Coordinates of C-alpha atoms in Angstrom, one line a residue:
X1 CA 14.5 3.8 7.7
X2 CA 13.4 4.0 4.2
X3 CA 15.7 4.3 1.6
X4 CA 15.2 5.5 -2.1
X5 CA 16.4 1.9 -3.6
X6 CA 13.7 0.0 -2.0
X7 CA 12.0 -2.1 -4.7
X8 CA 9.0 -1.2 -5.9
X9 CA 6.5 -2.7 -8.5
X10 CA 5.4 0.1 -11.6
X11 CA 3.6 -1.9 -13.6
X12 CA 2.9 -5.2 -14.4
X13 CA 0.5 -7.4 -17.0
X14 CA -1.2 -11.0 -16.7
X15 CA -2.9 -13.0 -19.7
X16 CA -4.9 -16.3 -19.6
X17 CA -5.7 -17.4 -23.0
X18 CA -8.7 -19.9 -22.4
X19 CA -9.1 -21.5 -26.1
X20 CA -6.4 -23.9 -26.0
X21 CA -4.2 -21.9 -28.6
X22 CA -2.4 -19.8 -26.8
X23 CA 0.8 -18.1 -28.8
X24 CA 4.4 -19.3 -28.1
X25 CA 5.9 -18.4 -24.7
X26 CA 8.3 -16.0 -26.5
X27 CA 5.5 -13.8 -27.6
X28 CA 3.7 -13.8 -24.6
X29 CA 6.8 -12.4 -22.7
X30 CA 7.3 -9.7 -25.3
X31 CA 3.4 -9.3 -25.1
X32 CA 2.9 -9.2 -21.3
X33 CA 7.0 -7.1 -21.0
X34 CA 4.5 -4.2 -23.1
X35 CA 1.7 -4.5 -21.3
X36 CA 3.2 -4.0 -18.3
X37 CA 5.4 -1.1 -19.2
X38 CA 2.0 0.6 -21.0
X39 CA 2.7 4.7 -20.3
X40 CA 6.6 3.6 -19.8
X41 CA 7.6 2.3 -22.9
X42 CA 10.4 3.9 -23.4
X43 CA 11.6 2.6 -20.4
X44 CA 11.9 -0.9 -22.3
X45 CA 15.5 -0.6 -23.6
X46 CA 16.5 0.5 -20.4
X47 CA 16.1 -1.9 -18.2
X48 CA 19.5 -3.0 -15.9
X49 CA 18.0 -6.7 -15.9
X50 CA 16.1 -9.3 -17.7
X51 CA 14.7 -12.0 -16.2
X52 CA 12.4 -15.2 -17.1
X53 CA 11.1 -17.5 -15.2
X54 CA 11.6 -21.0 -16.2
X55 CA 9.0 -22.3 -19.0
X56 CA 8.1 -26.0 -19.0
X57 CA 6.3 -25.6 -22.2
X58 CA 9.1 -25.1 -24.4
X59 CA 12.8 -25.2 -23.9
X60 CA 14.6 -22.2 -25.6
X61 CA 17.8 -21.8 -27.0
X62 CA 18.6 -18.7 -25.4
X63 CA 15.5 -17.4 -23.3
X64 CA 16.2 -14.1 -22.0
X65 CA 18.3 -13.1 -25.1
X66 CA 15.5 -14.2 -27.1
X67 CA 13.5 -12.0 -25.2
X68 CA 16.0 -8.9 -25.0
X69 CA 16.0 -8.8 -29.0
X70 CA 12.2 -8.5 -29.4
X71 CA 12.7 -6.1 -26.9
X72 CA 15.3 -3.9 -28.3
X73 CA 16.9 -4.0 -24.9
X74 CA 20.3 -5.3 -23.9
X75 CA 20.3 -5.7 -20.1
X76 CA 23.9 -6.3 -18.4
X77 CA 22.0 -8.4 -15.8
X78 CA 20.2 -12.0 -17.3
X79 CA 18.4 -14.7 -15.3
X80 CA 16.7 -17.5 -16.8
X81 CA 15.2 -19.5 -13.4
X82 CA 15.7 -22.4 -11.9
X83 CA 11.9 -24.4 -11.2
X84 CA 9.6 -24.5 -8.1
X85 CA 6.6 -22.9 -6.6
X86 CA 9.2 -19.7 -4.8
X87 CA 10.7 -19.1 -7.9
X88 CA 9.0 -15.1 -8.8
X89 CA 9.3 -14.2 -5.4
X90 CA 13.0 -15.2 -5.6
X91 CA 13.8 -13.3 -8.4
X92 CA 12.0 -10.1 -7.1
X93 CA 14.0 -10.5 -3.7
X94 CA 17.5 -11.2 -5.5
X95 CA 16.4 -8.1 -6.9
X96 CA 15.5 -6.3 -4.4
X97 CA 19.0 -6.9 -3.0
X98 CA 20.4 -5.8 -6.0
X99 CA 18.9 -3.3 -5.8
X100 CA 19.8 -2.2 -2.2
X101 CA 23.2 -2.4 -3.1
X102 CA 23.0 0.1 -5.7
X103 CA 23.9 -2.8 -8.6
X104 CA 20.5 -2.3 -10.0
X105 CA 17.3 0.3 -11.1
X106 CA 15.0 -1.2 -13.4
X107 CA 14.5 -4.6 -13.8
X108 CA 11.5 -6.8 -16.2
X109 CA 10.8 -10.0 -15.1
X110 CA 8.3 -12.3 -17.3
X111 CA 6.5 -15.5 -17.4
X112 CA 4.7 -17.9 -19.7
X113 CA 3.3 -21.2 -19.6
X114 CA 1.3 -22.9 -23.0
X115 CA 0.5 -26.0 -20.8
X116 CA -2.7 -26.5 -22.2
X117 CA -2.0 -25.6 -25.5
X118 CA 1.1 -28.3 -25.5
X119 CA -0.9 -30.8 -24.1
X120 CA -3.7 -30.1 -26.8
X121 CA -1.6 -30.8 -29.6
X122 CA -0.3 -33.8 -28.4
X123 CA -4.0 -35.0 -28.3
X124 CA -4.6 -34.4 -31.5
X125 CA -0.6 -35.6 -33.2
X126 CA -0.1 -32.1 -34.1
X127 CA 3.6 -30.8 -33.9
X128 CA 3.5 -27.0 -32.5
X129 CA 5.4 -24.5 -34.5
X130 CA 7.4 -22.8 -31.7
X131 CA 10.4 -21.4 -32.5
X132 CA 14.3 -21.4 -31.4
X133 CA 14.1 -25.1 -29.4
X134 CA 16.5 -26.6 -28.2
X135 CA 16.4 -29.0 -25.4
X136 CA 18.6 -29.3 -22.2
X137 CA 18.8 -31.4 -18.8
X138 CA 15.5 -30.6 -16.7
X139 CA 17.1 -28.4 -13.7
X140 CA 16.5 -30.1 -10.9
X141 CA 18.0 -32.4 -7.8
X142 CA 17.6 -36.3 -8.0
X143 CA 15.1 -37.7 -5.4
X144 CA 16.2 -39.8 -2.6
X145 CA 17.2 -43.1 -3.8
X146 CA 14.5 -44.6 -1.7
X147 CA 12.0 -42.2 -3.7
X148 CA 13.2 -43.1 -7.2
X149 CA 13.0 -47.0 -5.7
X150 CA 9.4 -46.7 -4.8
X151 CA 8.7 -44.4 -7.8
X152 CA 8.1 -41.5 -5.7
X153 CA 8.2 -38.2 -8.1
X154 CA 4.4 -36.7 -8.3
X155 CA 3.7 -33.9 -6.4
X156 CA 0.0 -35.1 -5.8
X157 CA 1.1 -38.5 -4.0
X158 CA 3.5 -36.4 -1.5
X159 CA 1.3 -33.6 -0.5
X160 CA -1.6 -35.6 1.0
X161 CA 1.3 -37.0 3.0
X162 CA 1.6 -33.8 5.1
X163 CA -2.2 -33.7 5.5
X164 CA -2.7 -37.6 7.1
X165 CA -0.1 -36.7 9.6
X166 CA -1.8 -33.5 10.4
X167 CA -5.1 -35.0 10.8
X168 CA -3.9 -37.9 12.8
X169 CA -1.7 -35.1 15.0
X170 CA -5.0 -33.3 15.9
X171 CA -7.3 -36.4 16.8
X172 CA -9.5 -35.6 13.6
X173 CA -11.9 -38.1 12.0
X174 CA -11.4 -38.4 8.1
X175 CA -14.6 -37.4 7.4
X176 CA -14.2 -33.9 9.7
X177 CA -11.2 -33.6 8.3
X178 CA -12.2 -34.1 4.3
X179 CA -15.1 -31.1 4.9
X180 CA -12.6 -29.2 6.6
X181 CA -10.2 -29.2 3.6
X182 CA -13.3 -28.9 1.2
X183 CA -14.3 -25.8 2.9
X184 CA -11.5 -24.1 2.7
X185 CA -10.8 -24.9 -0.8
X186 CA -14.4 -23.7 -1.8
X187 CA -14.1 -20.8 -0.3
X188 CA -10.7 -20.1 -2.7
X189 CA -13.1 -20.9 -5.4
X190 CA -15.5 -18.0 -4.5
X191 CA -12.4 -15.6 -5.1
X192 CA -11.3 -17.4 -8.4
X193 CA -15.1 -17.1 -9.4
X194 CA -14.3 -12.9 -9.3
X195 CA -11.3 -13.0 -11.0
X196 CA -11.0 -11.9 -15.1
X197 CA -7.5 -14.0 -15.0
X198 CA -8.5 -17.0 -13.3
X199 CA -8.4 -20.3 -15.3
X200 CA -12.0 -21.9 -13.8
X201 CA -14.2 -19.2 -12.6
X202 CA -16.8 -21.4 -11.1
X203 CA -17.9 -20.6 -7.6
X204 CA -18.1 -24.3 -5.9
X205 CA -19.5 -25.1 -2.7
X206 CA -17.8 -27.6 -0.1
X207 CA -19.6 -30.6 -1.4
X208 CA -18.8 -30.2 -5.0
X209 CA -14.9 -29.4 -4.2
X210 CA -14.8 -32.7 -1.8
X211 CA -17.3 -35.0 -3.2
X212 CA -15.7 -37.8 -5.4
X213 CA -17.6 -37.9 -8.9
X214 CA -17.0 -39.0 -12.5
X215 CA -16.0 -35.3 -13.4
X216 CA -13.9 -35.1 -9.7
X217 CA -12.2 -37.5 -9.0
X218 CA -9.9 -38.9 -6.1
X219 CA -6.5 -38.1 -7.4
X220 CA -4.2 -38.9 -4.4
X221 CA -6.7 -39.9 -1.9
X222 CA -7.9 -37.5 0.4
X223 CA -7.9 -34.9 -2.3
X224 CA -10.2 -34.8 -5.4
X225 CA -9.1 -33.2 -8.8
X226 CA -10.7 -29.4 -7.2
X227 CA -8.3 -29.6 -4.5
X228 CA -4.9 -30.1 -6.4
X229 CA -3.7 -27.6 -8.5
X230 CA -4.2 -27.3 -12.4
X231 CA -1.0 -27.0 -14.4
X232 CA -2.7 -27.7 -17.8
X233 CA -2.9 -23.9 -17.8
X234 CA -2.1 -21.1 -21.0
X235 CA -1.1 -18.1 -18.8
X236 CA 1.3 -15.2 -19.1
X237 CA 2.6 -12.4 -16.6
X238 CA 5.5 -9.4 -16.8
X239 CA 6.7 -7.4 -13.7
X240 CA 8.3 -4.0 -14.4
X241 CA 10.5 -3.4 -11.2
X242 CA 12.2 -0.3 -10.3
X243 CA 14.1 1.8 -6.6
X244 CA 12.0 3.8 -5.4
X245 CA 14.2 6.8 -6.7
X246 CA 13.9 5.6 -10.2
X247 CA 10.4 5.5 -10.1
X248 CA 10.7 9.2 -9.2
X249 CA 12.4 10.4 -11.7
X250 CA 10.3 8.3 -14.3
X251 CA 6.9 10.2 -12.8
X252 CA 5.5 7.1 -11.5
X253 CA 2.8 8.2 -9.1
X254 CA 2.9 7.0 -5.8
X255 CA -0.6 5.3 -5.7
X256 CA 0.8 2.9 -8.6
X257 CA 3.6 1.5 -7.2
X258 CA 3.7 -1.8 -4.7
X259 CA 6.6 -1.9 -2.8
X260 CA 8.5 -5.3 -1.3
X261 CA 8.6 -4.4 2.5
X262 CA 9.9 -7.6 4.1
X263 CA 11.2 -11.4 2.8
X264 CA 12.8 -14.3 3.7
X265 CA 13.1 -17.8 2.4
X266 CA 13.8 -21.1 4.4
X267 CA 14.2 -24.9 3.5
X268 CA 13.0 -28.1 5.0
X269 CA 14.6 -31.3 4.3
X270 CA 14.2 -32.7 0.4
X271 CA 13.6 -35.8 1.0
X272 CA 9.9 -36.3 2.1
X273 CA 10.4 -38.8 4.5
X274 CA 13.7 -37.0 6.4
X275 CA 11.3 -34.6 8.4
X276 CA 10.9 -35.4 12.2
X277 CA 7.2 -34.0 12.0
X278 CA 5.4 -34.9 9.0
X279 CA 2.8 -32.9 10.2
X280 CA 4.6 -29.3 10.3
X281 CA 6.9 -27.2 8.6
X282 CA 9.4 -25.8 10.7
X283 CA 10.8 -23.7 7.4
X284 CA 7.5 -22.2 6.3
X285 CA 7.6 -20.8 10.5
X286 CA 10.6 -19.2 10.1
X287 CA 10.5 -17.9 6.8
X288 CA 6.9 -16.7 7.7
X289 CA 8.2 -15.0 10.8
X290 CA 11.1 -13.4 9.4
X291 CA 9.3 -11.9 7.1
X292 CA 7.0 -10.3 8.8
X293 CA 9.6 -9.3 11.0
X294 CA 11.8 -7.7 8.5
X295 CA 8.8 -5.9 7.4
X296 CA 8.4 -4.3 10.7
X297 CA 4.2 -5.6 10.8
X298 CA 2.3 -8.0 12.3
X299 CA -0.3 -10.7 11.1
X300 CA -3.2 -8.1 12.2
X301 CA -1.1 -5.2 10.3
X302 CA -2.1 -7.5 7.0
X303 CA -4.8 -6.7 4.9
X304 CA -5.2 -10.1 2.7
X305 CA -3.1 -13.2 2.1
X306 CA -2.1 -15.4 -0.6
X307 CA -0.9 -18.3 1.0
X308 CA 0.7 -21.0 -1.7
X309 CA -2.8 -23.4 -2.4
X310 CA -1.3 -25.8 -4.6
X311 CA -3.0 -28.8 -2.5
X312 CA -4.6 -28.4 1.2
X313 CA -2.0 -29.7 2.6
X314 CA 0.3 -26.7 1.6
X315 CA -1.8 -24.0 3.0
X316 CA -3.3 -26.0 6.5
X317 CA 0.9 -26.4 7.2
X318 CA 1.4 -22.5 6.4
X319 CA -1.5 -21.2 8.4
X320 CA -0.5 -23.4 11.3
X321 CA 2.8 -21.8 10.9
X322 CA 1.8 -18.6 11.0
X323 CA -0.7 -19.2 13.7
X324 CA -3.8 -17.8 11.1
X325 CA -6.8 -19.1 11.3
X326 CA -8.2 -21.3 8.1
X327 CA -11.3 -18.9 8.2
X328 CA -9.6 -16.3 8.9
X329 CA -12.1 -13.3 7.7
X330 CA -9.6 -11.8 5.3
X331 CA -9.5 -14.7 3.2
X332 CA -6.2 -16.9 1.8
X333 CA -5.9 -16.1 -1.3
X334 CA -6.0 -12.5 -3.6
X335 CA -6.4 -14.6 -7.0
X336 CA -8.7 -17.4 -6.6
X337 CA -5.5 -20.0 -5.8
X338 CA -3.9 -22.9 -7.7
X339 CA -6.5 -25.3 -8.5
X340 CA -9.0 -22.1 -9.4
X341 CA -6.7 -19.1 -10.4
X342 CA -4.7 -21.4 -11.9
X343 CA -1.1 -23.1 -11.4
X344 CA 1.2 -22.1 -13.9
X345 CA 3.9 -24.7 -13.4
X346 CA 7.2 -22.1 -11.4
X347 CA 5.0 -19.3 -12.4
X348 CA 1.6 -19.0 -9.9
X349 CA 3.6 -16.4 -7.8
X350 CA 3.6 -13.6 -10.6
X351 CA 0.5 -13.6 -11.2
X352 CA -0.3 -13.1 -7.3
X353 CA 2.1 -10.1 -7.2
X354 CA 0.3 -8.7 -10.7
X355 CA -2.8 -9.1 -8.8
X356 CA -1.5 -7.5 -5.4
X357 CA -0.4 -4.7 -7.9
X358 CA -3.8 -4.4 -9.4
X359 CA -5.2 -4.3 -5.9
X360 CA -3.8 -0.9 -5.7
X361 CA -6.9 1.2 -6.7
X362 CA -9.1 -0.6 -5.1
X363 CA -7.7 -2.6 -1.8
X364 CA -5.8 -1.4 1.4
X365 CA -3.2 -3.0 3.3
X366 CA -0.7 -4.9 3.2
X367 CA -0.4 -8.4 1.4
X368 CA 1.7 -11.6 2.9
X369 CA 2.1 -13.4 0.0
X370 CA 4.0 -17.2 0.1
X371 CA 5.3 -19.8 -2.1
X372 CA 6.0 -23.5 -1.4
X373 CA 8.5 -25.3 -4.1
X374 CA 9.3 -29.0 -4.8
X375 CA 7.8 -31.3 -2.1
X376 CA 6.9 -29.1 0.5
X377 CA 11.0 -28.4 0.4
X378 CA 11.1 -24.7 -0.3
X379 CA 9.3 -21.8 1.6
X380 CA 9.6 -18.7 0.8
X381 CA 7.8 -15.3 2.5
X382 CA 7.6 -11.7 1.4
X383 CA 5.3 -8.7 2.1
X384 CA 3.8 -6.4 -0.1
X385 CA 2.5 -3.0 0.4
X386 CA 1.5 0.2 -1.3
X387 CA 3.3 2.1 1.2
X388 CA 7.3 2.5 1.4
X389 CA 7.8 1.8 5.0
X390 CA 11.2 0.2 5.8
X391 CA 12.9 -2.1 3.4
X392 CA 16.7 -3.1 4.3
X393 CA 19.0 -5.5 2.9
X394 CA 19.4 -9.0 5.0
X395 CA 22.0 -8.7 7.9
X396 CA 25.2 -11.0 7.1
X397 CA 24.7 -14.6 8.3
X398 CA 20.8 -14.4 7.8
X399 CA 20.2 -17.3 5.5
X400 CA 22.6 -19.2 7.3
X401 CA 21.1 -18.6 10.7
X402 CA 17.1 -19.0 9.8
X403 CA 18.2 -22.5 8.4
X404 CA 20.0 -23.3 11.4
X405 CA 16.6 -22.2 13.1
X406 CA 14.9 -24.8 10.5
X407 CA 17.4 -27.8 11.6
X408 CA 17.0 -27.0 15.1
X409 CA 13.6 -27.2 15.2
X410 CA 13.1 -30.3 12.7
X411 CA 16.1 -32.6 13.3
X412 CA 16.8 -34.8 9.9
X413 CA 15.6 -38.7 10.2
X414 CA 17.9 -41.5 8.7
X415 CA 16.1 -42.9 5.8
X416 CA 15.8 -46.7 4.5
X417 CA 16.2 -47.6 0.7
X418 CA 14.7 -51.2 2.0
X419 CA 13.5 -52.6 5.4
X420 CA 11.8 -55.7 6.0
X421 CA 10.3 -56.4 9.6
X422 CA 7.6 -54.3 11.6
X423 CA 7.2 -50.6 11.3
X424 CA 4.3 -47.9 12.1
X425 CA 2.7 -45.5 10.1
X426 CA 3.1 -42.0 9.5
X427 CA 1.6 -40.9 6.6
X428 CA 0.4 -42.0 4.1
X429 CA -1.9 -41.9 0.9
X430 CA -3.6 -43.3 -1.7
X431 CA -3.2 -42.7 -5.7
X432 CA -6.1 -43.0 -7.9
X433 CA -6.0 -44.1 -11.4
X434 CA -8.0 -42.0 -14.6
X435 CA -11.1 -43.9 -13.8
X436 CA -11.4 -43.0 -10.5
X437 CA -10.3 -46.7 -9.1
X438 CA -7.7 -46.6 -5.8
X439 CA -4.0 -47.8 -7.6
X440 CA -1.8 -48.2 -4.6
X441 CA -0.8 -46.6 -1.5
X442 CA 2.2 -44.9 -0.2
X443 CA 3.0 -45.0 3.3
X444 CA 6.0 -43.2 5.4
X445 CA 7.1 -45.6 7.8
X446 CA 9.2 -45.7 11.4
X447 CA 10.8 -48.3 11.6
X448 CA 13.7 -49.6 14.4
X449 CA 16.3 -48.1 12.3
X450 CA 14.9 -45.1 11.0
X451 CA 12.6 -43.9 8.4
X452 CA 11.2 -46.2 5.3
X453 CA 9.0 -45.8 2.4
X454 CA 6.1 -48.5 1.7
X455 CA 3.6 -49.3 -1.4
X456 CA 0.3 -50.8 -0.5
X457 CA -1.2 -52.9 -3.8
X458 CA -4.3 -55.1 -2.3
X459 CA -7.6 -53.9 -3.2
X460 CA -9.1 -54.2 0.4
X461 CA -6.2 -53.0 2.0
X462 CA -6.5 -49.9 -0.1
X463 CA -9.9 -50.0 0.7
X464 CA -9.4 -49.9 4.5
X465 CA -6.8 -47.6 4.4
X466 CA -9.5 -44.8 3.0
X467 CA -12.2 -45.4 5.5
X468 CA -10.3 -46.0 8.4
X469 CA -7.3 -43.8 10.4
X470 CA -3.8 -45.6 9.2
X471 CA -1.5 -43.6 11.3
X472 CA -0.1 -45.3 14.1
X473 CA -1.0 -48.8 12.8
X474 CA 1.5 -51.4 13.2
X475 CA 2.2 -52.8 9.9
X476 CA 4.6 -55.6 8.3
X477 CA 6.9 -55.1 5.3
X478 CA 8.5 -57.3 3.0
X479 CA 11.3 -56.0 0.2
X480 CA 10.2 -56.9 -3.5
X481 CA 13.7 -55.8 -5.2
X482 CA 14.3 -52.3 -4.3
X483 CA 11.0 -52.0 -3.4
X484 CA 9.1 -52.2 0.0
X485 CA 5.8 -53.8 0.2
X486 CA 3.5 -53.2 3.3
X487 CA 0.7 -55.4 4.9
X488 CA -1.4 -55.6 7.8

């Protein structure tokens, strides 16, 4: 049944600045919150709700009330995020709840990121002269101990994790398995090439995404630089939300306006080495399928995908999930994806919706767009559409019950902080120093007693480990401190 609060999209704005002197994040929320409200500005001051998602450029004093001043608005409603890949979508589908419930009309959510242009200035010793700092605690959860022991914190040593398990799972040799990725990830490229917002908009083939050179690297062995996403980005984005009976009475034609049809969201365990199966995600499945469900389509109702591309890993698990194809003919991604488009720190996912709302004119059907967040932890889901269809508010229990569905289907493992004695492989990877040179490895373990982490430091051990299928192999570990140290 459709019902005139359903969330819908009027207008929203995206910005890459590509010189490496991008304006303060403040400006470009104020910039991007115009933008997006161009032919609605008076609609500004009005809005119920501000909301910002969380900018690791530069810490504010007082983000959204920054941002409400410039504004001239004064919203009852403020939200300044939390961090992770979900975060837009979160907001939007707090907000569509909101929404639902009648608490809510118009909302303005905005982004910023002045990655590159922070990371510029520290080249060159030059202090920036943003305004209103002040710093405060970074917002996150602290890492299993056994991760902070064996130094554990980069996203690009965990995510090749996921896809050495997966390969191993299916029987596939390395080298099928590298082209496999590459592919895919060229073929993101191609879209990125086509996009006017898109931080590198250089069609690659499969060979140059995959290849190791002097210009692309191994970063965390199997993936080169071309295959992880670049945060090092200057890039902006505003959503203008409104119900569907708002956007009435503001005159908003019905061809401009993307609605949020169906979402869910669903964890797996934080801890990387906690999951059962290394090689799945049991939380991107049900959040995926509830979704979906919720939106009352099918995966051959969908007209295009954006399926969260921050490394391989991330969109092979997704697809499996969802049971898509990787070359599926509709594509995976509407922008180009993180290491093309662009990866915004907590921000990539508004500048997918901005693009499914720019889609409007000249695209049909509906979008399943995704997000992942921390290590592989977070998983959230959500349809869009330019038609209204059905949009209800989640029945009571459902959170509760889809991560029930999650711990049923991926039971928790008991994790080490040492172990010394025999263990098998898992997963595992290898990180690669600015030069290109192999560093150490990381390897999930099973041991008798449960799960373990491992670092790998000889050369021809590292070497072996990239040239020959590690999963499964028997291996001995030693403790050095709080550290364990794997041979074989």
């Amino acid at each position: 049944m459709e019902d005139a609060r359903q969330l819908c999209v009027i207008g929203a704005a995206q910005h890459t600045d590509r010189d490496g002197d991008a304006p303060e994040p403040l400006i470009s929320w104020e910039r991007r919150a115009h933008e997006a409200a161009a032919g609605l500005e008076s609609v500004l001051p009005q809005i119920d709700s501000l909301q910002v998602v969380y900018c690791h450029s530069w810490p504010y004093d007082d983000p959204t009330g920054r941002l409400a001043t410039a504004l001239g608005a004064q919203p009852r409603h403020q939200v300044y995020s939390g961090i992770g890949g979900t975060t837009p979508q979160e907001l939007v589908n707090a907000t569509a709840e909101s929404m639902l419930r009648g608490e809510l009309e118009l909302a303005l959510i905005c982004s910023a990121e002045g990655l590159a242009t922070l990371r510029n200035a520290k080249r060159d010793g030059r202090r920036l002269p943003w305004s209103h700092r002040k710093s405060s605690p970074f917002p996150w959860d602290p890492p299993h101990q056994s991760e902070l022991a064996h130094n554990v914190l980069q996203a690009w040593e965990t995510f090749p994790l996921w896809d050495t398990a997966r390969r191993a799972r299916l029987g596939a040799s390395l080298t099928a398995d590298a082209a496999e990725a590459a592919t895919m990830m060229a073929a993101m490229s191609q879209v990125a090439a086509s996009n006017p917002h898109a931080w590198r908009r250089t069609a690659y083939d499969a060979a140059a995404v995959g290849a190791p050179t002097a210009d692309n690297r191994y970063v965390g062995w199997p993936y080169t630089k071309r295959e992880v996403a670049v945060m090092d980005v200057d890039m902006s984005a505003a959503l203008l939300l409104a119900t569907r009976e708002k956007a009435d009475a503001l005159g908003v034609p019905e061809d401009r306006r993307l609605y949020l049809r169906g979402w869910a969201y669903a964890e797996d365990p934080a801890s990387i080495a906690e999951r059962d199966d290394m090689s799945r995600s049991a939380a991107m499945a049900v959040a995926g399928r509830r979704a979906l469900a919720n939106a009352g389509v099918g995966l051959d109702d969908l007209g295009a995908f954006d399926l969260y591309s921050c490394f391989p890993s991330s969109v092979r698990l997704e697809c499996d999930a969802l049971g898509l194809a990787l070359d599926d003919p509709r594509g995976l991604t509407i922008t180009g994806g993180l290491p093309f488009a662009g990866g915004p720190a907590s921000a990539y996912l508004m500048h997918v919706i901005a693009t499914a709302f720019d889609r409007l004119s000249t695209a049909s059907g509906d979008v399943l767009v995704t997000g992942v967040g921390m290590h592989l932890a977070k998983h959230v889901a959500a349809v869009w559409s330019g038609r209204p269809g059905c949009a209800t508010l989640p029945a009571p229990g459902e959170a509760q019950a889809l991560q029930a569905e999650v711990e049923a289907q991926q039971p928790r493992r008991h994790v080490l902080t040492t172990w010394s004695g025999p263990a098998s492989v898992c997963a595992y990877t290898v990180a690669h120093g600015r030069d290109g040179a192999p560093v150490q490895g990381l390897l999930v373990l099973d041991t008798a007693q449960g799960r373990a982490l491992a670092r790998v430091h000889d050369a021809d051990l590292l070497a072996e480990a990239e040239s020959t299928e590690l999963v499964d192999r028997d291996v001995v570990v030693t403790t050095d401190g709080e550290r364990n140290v794997a041979r074989w």
